[in-house]
Every structure is written in C-alpha cells, then in structure tokens.
Coordinates of C-alpha atoms in Angstrom, one line a residue:
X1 CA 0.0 0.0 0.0
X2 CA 1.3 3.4 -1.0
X3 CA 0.3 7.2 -0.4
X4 CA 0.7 8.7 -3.9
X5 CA -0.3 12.7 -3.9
X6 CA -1.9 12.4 -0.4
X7 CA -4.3 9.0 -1.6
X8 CA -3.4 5.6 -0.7
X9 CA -3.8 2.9 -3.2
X10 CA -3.6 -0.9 -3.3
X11 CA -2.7 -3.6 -6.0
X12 CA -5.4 -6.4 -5.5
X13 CA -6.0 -9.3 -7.1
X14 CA -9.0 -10.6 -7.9
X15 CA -10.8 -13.7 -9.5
X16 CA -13.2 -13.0 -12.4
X17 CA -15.3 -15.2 -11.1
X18 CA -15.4 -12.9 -7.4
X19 CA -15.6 -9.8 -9.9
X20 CA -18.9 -11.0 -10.9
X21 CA -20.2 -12.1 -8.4
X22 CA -19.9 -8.6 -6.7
X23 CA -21.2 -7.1 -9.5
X24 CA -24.4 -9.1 -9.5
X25 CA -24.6 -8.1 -6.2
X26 CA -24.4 -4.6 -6.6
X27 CA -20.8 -3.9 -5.2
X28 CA -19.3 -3.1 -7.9
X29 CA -20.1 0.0 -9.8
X30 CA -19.9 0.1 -13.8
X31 CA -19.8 2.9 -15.8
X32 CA -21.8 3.4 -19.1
X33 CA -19.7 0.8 -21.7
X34 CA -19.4 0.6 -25.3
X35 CA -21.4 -2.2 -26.7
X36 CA -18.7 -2.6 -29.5
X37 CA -15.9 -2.6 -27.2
X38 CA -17.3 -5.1 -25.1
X39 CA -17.9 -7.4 -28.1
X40 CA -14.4 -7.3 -29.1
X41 CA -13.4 -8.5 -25.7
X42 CA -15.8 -11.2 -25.8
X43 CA -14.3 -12.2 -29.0
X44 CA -10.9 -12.2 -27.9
X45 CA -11.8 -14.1 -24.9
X46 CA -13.2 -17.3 -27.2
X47 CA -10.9 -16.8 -29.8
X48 CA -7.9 -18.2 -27.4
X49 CA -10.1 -19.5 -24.2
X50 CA -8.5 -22.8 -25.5
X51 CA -4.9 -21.9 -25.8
X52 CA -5.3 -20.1 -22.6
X53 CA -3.1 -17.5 -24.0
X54 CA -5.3 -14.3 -22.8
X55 CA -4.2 -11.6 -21.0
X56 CA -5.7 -8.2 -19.4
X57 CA -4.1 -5.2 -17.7
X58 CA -4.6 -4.2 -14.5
X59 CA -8.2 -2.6 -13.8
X60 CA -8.4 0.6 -12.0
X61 CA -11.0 1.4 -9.2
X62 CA -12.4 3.5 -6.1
X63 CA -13.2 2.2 -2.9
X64 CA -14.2 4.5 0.2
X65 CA -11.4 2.9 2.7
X66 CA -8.5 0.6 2.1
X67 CA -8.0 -1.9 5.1
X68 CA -6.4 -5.5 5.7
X69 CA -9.3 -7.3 3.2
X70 CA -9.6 -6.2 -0.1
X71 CA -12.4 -4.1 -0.5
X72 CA -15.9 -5.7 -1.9
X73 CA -17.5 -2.2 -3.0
X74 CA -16.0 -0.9 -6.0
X75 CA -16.1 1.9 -8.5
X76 CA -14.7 0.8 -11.4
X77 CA -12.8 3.8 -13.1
X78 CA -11.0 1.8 -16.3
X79 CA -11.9 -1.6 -17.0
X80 CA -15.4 -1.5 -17.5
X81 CA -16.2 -2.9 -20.9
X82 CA -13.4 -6.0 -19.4
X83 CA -15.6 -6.7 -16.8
X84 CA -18.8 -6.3 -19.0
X85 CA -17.6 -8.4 -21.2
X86 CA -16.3 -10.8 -18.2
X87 CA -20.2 -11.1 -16.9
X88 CA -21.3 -12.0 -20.9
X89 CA -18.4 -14.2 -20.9
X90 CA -20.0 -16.1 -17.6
X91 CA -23.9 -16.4 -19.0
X92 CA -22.5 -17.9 -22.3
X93 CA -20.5 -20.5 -20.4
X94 CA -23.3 -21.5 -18.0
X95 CA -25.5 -21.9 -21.0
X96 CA -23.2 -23.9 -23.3
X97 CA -21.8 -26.9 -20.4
X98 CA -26.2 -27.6 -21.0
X99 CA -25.6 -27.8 -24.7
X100 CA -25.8 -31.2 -26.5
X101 CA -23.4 -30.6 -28.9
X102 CA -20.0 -32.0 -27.3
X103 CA -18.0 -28.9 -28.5
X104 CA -19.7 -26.4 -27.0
X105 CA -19.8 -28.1 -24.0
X106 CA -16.2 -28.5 -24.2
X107 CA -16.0 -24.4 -24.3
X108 CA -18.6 -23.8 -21.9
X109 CA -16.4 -25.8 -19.3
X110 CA -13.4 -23.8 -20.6
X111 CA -15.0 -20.3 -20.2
X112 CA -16.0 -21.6 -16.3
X113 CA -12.8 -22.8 -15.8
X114 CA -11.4 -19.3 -17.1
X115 CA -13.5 -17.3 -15.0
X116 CA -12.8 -19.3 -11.7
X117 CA -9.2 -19.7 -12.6
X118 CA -8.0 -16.6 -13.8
X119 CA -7.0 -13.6 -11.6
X120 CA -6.7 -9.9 -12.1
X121 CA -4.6 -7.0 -10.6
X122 CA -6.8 -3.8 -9.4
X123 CA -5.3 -0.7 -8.7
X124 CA -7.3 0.7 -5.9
X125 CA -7.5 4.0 -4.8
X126 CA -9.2 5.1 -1.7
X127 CA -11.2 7.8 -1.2
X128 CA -11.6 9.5 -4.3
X129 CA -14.0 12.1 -4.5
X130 CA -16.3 11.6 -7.7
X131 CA -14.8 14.5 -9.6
X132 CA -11.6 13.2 -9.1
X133 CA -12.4 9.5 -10.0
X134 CA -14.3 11.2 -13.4
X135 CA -10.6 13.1 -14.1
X136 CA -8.5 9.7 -13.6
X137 CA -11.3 8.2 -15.8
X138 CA -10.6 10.9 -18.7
X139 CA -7.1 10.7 -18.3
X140 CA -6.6 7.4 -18.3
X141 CA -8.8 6.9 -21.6
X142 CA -7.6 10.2 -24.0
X143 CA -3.5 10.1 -22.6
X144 CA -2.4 6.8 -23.2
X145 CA -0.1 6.5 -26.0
X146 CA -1.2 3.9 -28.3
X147 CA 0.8 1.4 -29.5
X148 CA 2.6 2.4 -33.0
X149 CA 1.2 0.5 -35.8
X150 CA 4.6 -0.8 -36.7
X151 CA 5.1 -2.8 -33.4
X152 CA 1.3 -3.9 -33.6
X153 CA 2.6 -5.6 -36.7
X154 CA 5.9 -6.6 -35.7
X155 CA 5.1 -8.1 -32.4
X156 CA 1.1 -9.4 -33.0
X157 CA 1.6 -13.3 -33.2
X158 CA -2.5 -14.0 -33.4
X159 CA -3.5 -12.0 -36.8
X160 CA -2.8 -13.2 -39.6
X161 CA -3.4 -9.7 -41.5
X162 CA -0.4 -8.8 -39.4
X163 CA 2.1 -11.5 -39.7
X164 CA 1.6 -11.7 -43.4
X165 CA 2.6 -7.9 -43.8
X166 CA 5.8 -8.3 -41.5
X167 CA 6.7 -11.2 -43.6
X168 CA 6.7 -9.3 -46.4
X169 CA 8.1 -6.5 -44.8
X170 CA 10.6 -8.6 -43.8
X171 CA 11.6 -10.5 -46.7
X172 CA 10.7 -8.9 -50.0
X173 CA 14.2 -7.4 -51.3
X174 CA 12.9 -5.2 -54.1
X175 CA 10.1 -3.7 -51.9
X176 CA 12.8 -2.7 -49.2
X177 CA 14.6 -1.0 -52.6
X178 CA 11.3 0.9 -53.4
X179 CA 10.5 1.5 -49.7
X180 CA 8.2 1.4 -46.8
X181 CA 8.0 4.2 -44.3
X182 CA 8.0 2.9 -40.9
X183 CA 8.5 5.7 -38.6
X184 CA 5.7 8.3 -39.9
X185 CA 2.1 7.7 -40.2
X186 CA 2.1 9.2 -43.5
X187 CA 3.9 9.6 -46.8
X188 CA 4.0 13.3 -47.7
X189 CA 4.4 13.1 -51.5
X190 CA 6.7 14.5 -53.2
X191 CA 9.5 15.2 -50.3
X192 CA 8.9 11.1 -49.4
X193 CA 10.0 9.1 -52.1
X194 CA 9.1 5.9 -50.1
X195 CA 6.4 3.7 -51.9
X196 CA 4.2 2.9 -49.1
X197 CA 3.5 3.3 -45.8
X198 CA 3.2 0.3 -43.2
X199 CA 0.1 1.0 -43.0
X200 CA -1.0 1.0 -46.8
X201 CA 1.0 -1.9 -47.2
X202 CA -1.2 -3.4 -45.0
X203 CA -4.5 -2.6 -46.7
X204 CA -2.4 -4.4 -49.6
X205 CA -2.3 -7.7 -48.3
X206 CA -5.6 -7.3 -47.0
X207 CA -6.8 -7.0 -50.1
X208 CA -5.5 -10.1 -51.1
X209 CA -6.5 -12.0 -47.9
X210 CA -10.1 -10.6 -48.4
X211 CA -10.6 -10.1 -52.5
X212 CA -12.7 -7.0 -51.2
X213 CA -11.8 -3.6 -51.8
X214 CA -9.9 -1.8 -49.0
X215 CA -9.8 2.0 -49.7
X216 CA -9.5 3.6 -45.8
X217 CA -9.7 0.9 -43.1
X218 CA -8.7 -2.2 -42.8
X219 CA -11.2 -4.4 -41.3
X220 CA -10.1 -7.4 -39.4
X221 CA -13.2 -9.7 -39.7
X222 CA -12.5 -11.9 -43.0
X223 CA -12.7 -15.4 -44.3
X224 CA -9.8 -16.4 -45.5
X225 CA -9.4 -19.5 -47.9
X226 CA -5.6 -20.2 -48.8
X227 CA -2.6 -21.0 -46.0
X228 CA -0.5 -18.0 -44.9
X229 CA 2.2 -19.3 -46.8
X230 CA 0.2 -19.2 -50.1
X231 CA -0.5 -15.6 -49.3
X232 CA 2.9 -14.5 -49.1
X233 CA 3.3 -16.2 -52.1
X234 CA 0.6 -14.4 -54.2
X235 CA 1.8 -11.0 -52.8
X236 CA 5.6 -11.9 -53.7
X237 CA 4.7 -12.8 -57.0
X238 CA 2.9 -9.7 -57.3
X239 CA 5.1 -7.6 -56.5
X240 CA 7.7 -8.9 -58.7
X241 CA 5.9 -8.6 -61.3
X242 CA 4.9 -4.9 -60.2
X243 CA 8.8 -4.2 -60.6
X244 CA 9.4 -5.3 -63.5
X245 CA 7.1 -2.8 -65.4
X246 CA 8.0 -0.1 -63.3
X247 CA 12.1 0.3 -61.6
X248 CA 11.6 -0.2 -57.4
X249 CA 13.8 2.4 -56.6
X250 CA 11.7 5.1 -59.1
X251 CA 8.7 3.5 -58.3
X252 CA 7.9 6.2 -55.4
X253 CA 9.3 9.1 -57.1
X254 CA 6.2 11.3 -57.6
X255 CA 8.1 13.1 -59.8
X256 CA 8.1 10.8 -62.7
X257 CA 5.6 8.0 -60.8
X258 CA 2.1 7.6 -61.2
X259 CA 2.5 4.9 -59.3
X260 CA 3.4 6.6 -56.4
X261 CA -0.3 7.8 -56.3
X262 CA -1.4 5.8 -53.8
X263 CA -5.2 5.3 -55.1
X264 CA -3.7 4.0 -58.2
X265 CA -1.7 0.8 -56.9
X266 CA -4.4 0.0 -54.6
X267 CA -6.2 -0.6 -58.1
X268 CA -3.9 -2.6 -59.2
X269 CA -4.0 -4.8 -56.3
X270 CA -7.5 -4.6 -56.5
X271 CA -7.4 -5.5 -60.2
X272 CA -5.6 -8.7 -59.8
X273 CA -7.4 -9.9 -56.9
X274 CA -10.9 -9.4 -58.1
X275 CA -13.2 -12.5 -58.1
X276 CA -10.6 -14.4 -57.4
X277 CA -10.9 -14.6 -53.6
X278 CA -12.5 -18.4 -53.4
X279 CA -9.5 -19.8 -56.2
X280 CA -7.3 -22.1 -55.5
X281 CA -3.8 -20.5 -55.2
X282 CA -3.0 -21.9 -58.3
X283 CA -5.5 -20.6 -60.4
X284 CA -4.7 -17.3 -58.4
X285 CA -1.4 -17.3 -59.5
X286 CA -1.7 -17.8 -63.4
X287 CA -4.6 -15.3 -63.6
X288 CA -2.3 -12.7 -61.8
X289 CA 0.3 -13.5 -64.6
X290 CA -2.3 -13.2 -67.4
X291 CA -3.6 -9.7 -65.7
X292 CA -0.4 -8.5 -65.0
X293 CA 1.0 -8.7 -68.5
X294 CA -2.2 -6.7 -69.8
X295 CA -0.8 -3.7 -67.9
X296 CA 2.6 -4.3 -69.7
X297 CA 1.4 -1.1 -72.1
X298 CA 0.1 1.2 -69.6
X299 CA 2.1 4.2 -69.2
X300 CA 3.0 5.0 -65.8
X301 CA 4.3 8.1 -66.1
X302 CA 3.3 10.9 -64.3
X303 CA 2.9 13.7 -67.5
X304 CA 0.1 10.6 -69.1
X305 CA -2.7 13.0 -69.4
X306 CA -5.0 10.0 -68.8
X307 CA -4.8 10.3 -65.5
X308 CA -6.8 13.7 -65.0
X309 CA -9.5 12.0 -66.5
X310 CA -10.3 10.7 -62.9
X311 CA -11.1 12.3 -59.7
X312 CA -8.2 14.5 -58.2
X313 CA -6.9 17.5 -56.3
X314 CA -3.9 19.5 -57.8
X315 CA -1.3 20.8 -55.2
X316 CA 1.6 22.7 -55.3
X317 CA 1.4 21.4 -59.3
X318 CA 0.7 18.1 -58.6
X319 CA -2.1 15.6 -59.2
X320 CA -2.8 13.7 -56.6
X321 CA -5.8 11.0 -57.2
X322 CA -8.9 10.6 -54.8
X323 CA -8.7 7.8 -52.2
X324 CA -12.7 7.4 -52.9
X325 CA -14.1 3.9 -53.5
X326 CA -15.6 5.5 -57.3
X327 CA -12.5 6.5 -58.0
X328 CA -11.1 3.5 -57.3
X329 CA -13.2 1.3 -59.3
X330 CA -13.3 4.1 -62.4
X331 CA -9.1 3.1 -62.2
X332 CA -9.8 -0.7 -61.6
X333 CA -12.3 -0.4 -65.1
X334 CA -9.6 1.3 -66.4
X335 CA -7.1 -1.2 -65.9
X336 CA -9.5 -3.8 -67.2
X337 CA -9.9 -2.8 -70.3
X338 CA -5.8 -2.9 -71.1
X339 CA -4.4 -5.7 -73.6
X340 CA -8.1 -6.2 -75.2

C-alpha cells in the first residue's frame, strides 16, 4: 500500500469469477460501456479460451477505505467494458456446459474454468472524491499513447493480416529497394519518395486475404481460404511482377511515378485480386500473370494525361488521385480494359 499525492492505493487481485459475483450483487459500480468494445473482448476471450493464452491489464477502481481485506465495494474507473464483457463471458458458459453438442460443451467448461481460474490485478485508490475518480477516468482513456502501428505488426503473433505484412516487410528485397516508411504515419508526396507506408502496405495484403476492396480501413473480420504461406506467395509474385514494369527504386518518385499515387496501386492490387478470392492458389497465380502482362502497355508516367480523366486534387502542381471507393473502381475499369 502506498500514499501517492496524499491517496493511498492498493494492488489487488482478484478472480473474475469474485468480480462478478460482486457485481451481480451490486458492489461493484460500472460505468456506461461501449457495446462494441465489449464485443471485441468477448471475442478475444473465445478466440484463445483454448490456448489459454489471454491476457488483461490491470483494472483501475475506487473504494471509500483501504483496510487489511480487499475491499468488496468498488467503482470501477478503467476496466469497464473487461468486466462487461467478463459477466457475458459467464452467461454464455453457463449456457453452453447444458448444450448437446460436445464442443460447446467442451468451451462452456473452458470459459468456467477461465472465470474461476484466472486472476486480475486492481489498482485501488481510496477515497476518491467523484470529480476526481471522473478526471482519472478521462485521463486514463484520452492520454495513453497507443501502440505504433509498426510494433502492432511486428510483435502481434494471433493476426494473420499482421504477420503476413511483417513477412513481407521482412523479406521482399525489391520492396525494401522501393521503400516502406516505418516511422511516420504518413507519406508526404513528393519530399517522401518511399512507396508505401506500413500501414497502406497493409491494406495491400488485406486485399488479397479478403478479394474485397480496401480504400481507408482495414477491417479485421475476413474469411480467408488459402494458407499463410500461399499468401505470401501471391503477394511476392505480385510484386515482382509490379517491378518489373515499373524500376523499385523510381517506383515512389512522384516526380516521374504515377505509381506513387497511392489510389492508383491500390487498383492494381485490387485489379488482380478481383473475383478471385475463393480460387485455389494456383488458379490465383496464373490469372495474376495473365492480368499482370495486360498492364505491360500502360504508361505510368506521371505527365500521361490519362490520368486527369479521374477524380483528383492538384497541389503545389501536382495531381494527386482521390482515395474514394468510385474513384477506385473508375481506375480498376480502367485497368481492365488494357491488352483487349
């Protein structure tokens, strides 16, 4: 126990299982949650209930006075959609050990055993008046610095949207020639002669892992239908055969690069992957050959007037293509009609 700007505070530990317990009883105090928020969690939670590899940070929360027990009335102050989602997590798993179908009852017994099992740290602060409990509340949920979307990708070992790109990342030798910016959020054409940022390579390969198009944000919800390794594959190949109609290490020179135009290789990628989703990797593979040489013609050279035919902003004396979903698929038709 410590006294930390004149109020003492406590790391407890807890079971889930006493967590919601109290707050059936009423002893612990929620705040409002966010529905989507708290399906997330629940989705994380059955996603790896089985590996048992979950893991929560501490929760943080009010009580009036700290003493030799740990307190059993709370206000919870951060952690509210976890333990939401915890008391979701605890109907689901009493209803499913009733099931008749022997792999839900396997999870059911699993989610029990979770809740009954598993512990988690509270930070408890005592006697927090409830303007001050609202500040800590706001402070805790608009200061945090989120984690950069280059470790996300780096580090994540459960997505497979992410461990495909750092693959790539990783290993493609021409794509580290034409360059991915790493460091800044952004590319800021035409000082950054980079290609791509991490995270538009990102909506890359999720274009590949989905067949969908991904213009803005990436969502992580998707059926995917080959092996990682077939994916890497397909985007490898792909870009190879990107390089050889364009030089990497010009590729990102707005300059001289259409290419460099964001919008316009996300239609490519989009180009090559559409309808093809449910293919084998195979049949993948030779239609991206056959689709790639069609382009072989196109001129991607900046000064092609073609390209003010679609949707665009001029700045500083350069054209620089809406990100739209129209525009998009104008480019895409474009694109189609090559080598016919």
């Amino acid at each position: 126990m410590n006294n930390v700007f004149s109020k003492r505070q406590a790391m407890v530990t807890y079971t889930i299982q006493e967590l919601t317990t109290l707050i059936q009883n009423g002893q612990v105090k929620l705040r409002e949650v966010n529905k989507l928020h708290v399906r997330a969690i629940k989705k994380y939670i059955l996603e790896n209930v089985l590996t048992e590899q979950i893991y929560f940070p501490p929760l943080v929360a009010a009580a009036e006075r700290l003493g030799e027990d740990k307190p059993l009335e709370l206000m919870i102050i951060d952690g509210n959609q976890r333990l939401k989602a915890f008391c979701q997590i605890e109907e689901m798993g009493s209803r499913e050990v009733k099931s008749d179908n022997e792999e839900h009852m396997k999870i059911g017994y699993k989610l029990l055993q979770f809740l009954q099992k598993t512990e988690v740290a509270v930070q408890i602060f005592e006697g927090l008046a409830k303007e001050e409990a609202d500040q800590l509340f706001i402070d805790l949920n608009t200061k945090g610095k989120k984690v950069a979307l280059s470790k996300r990708i780096a580090f994540d070992s459960r997505k497979e949207l992410n461990k495909i790109t750092n693959t790539i990342l990783k290993n493609n030798k021409q794509l580290k020639i034409a360059g991915v910016e790493i460091e800044k959020r952004a590319i800021v054409r035409p000082t950054n002669k980079k290609l791509l940022s991490l995270s538009q390579l990102r909506q890359i390969v999720a274009i590949f892992l989905t067949g969908r198009m991904i213009h803005r944000v990436v969502d992580d919800y998707y059926e995917a239908n080959l092996a990682a390794n077939d994916y890497i594959k397909l985007i490898t190949v792909w870009f190879n055969e990107l390089f050889q109609q364009y030089p990497p290490d010009r590729m990102g020179d707005f300059e001289e690069s259409m290419l460099a135009n964001f919008p316009l290789l996300l239609s490519v990628a989009y180009y090559v992957n559409k309808g093809m989703e449910k293919q084998s990797f195979e049949e993948r593979q030779q239609e991206m050959f056959h689709r790639m040489e069609r382009l072989r013609q196109v001129d991607w050279k900046r000064d092609n007037p073609v390209w003010k035919n679609y949707k665009g902003v001029i700045r500083s004396g350069y054209y620089f293509l809406s990100n739209d979903k129209k525009n998009i698929e104008k480019l895409v038709a474009l694109l189609e009609q090559q080598g016919r």
